[in-house]
PDB file of C-alpha atoms in Angstrom:
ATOM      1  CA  UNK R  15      40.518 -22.573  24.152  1.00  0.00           C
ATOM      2  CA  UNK R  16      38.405 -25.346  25.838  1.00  0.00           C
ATOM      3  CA  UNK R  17      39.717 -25.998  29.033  1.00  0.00           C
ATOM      4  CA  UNK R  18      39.342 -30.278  30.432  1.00  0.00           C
ATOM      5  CA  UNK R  19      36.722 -28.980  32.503  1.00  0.00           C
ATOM      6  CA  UNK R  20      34.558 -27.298  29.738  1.00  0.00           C
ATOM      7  CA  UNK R  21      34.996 -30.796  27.762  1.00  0.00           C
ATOM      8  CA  UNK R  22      33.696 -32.551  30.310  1.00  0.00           C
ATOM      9  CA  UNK R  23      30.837 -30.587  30.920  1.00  0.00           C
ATOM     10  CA  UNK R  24      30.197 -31.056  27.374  1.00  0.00           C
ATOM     11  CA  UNK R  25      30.368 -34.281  27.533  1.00  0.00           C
ATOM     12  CA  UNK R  26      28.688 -35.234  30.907  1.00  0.00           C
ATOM     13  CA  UNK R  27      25.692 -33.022  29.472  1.00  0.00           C
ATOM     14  CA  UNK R  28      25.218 -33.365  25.715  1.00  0.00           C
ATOM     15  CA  UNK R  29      21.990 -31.554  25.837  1.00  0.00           C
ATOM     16  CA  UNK R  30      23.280 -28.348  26.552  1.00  0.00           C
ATOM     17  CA  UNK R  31      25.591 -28.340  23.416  1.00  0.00           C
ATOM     18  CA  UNK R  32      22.862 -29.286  21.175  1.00  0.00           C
ATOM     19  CA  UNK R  33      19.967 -26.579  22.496  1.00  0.00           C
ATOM     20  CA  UNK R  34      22.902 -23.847  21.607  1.00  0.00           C
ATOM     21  CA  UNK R  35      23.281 -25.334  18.357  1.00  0.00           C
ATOM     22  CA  UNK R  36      20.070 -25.403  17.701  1.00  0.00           C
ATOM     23  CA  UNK R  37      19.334 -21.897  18.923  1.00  0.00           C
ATOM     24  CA  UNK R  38      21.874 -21.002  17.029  1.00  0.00           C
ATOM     25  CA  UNK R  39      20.384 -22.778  13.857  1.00  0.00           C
ATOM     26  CA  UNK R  40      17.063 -21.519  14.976  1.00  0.00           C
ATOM     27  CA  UNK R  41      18.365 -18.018  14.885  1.00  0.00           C
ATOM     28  CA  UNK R  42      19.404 -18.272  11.529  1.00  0.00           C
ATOM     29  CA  UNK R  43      16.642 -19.675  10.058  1.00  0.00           C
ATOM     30  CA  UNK R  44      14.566 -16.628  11.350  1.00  0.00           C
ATOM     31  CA  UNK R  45      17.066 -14.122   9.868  1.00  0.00           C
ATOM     32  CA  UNK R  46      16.976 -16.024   6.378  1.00  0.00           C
ATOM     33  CA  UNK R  47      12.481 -15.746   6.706  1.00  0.00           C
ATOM     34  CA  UNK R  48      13.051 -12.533   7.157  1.00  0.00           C
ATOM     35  CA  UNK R  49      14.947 -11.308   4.944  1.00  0.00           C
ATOM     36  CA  UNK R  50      13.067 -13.042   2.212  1.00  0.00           C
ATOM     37  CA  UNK R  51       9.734 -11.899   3.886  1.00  0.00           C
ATOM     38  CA  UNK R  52      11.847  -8.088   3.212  1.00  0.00           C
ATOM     39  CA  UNK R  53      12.214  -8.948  -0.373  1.00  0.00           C
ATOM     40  CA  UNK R  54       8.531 -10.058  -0.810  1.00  0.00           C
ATOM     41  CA  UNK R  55       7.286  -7.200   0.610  1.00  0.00           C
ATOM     42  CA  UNK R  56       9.426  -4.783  -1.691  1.00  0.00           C
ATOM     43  CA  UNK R  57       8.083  -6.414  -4.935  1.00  0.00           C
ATOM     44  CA  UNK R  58       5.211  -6.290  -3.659  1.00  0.00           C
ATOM     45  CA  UNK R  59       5.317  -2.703  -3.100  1.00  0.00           C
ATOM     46  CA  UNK R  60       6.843  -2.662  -6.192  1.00  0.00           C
ATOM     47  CA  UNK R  61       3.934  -3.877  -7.767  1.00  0.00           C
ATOM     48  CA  UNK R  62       1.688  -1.827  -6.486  1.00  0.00           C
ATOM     49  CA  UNK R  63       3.323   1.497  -7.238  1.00  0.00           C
ATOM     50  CA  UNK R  64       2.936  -0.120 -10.971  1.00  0.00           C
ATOM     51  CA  UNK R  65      -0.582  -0.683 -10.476  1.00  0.00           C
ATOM     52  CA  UNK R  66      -1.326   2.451  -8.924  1.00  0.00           C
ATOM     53  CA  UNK R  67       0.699   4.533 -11.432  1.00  0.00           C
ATOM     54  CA  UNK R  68      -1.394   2.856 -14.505  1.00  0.00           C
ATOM     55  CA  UNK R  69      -4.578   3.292 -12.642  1.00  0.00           C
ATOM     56  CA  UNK R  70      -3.837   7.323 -11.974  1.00  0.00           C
ATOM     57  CA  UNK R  71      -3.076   7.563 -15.886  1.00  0.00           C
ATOM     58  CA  UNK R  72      -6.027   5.964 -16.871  1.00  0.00           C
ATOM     59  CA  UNK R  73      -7.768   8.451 -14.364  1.00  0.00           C
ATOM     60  CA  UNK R  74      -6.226  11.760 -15.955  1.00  0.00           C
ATOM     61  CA  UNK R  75      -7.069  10.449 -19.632  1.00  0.00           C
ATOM     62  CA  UNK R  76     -11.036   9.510 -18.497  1.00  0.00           C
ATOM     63  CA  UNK R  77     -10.559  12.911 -16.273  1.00  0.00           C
ATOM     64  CA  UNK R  78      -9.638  14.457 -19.628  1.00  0.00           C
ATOM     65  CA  UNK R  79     -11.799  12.820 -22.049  1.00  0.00           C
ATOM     66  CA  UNK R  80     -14.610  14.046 -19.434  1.00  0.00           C
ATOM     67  CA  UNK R  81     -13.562  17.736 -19.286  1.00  0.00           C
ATOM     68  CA  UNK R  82     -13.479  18.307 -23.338  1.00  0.00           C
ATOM     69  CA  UNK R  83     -17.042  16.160 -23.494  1.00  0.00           C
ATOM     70  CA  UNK R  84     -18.140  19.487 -20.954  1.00  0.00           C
ATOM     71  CA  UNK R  85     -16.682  21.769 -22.555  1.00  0.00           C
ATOM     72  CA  UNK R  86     -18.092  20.464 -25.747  1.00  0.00           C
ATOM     73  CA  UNK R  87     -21.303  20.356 -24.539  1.00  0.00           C
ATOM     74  CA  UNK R  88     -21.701  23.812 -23.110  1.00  0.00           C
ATOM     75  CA  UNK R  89     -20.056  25.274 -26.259  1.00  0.00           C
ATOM     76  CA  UNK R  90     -22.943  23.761 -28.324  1.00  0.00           C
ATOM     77  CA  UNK R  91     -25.781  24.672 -25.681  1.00  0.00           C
ATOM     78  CA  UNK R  92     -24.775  28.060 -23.459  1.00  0.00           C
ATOM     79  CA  UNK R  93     -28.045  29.058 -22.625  1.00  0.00           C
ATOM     80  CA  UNK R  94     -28.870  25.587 -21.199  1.00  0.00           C
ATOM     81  CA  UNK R  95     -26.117  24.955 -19.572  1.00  0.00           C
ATOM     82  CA  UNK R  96     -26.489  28.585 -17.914  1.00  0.00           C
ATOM     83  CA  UNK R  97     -30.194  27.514 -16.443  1.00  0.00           C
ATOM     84  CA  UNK R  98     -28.641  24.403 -15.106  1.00  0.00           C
ATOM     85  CA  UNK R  99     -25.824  25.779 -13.215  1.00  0.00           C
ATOM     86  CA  UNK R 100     -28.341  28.338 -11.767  1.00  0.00           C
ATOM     87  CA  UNK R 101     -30.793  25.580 -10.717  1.00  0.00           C
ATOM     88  CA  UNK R 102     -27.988  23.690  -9.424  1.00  0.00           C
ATOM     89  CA  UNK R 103     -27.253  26.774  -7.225  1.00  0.00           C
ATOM     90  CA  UNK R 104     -30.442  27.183  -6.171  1.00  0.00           C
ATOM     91  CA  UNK R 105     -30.492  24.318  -4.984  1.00  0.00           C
ATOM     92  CA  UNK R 106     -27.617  24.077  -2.507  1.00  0.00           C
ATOM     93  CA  UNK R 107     -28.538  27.927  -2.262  1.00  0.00           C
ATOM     94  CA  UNK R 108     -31.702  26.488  -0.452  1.00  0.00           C
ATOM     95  CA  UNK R 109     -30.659  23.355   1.272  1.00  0.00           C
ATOM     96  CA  UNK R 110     -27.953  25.150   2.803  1.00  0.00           C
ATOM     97  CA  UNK R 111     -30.726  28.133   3.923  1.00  0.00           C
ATOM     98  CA  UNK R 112     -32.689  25.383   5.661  1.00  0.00           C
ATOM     99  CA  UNK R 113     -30.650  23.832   7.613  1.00  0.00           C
ATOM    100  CA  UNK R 114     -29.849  26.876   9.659  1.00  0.00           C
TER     101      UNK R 114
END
């Protein structure tokens, strides 16, 4: 309960009522921005996941798609592809050699 001399403190300085109600307001306001700052943030997340889940399938199938065109093409050529993966070899066979 308010006592007399609480009201007239309140009264004889107005100021002081109105900076707690504003803090107070202030306060709230804050909590409201953040909570919808929270909720932005998850669908943005959200989004992303989406995004990054359709961009990891679309990797596997061109991954894919990739792998059987290789495995086509050594099928059809063996002996080539043999001479290439030995020059490739030789290759980092010799770059690694001369760098120690």
């Amino acid at each position: 309960m308010a006592t007399t001399s609480d009201s007239i403190r309140t009264l004889s300085n107005p100021t002081r009522a109105t900076l707690g109600e504003q803090t107070s307001k202030v306060a709230e306001e804050v909590r409201e921005l953040g909570n919808i700052a929270l909720s932005s943030a998850g669908e943005a997340l959200q989004s992303v996941k989406e995004r990054g889940g359709e961009v990891l399938e679309k990797g596997k199938e061109r991954a894919g798609a990739a792998r059987e065109g290789f495995e086509g093409y050594v099928s059809e050529n063996p002996f080539k592809s043999v001479l290439i993966a030995a020059g490739i070899g030789a290759l980092i066979g010799y770059g690694i050699r001369s760098r120690k």
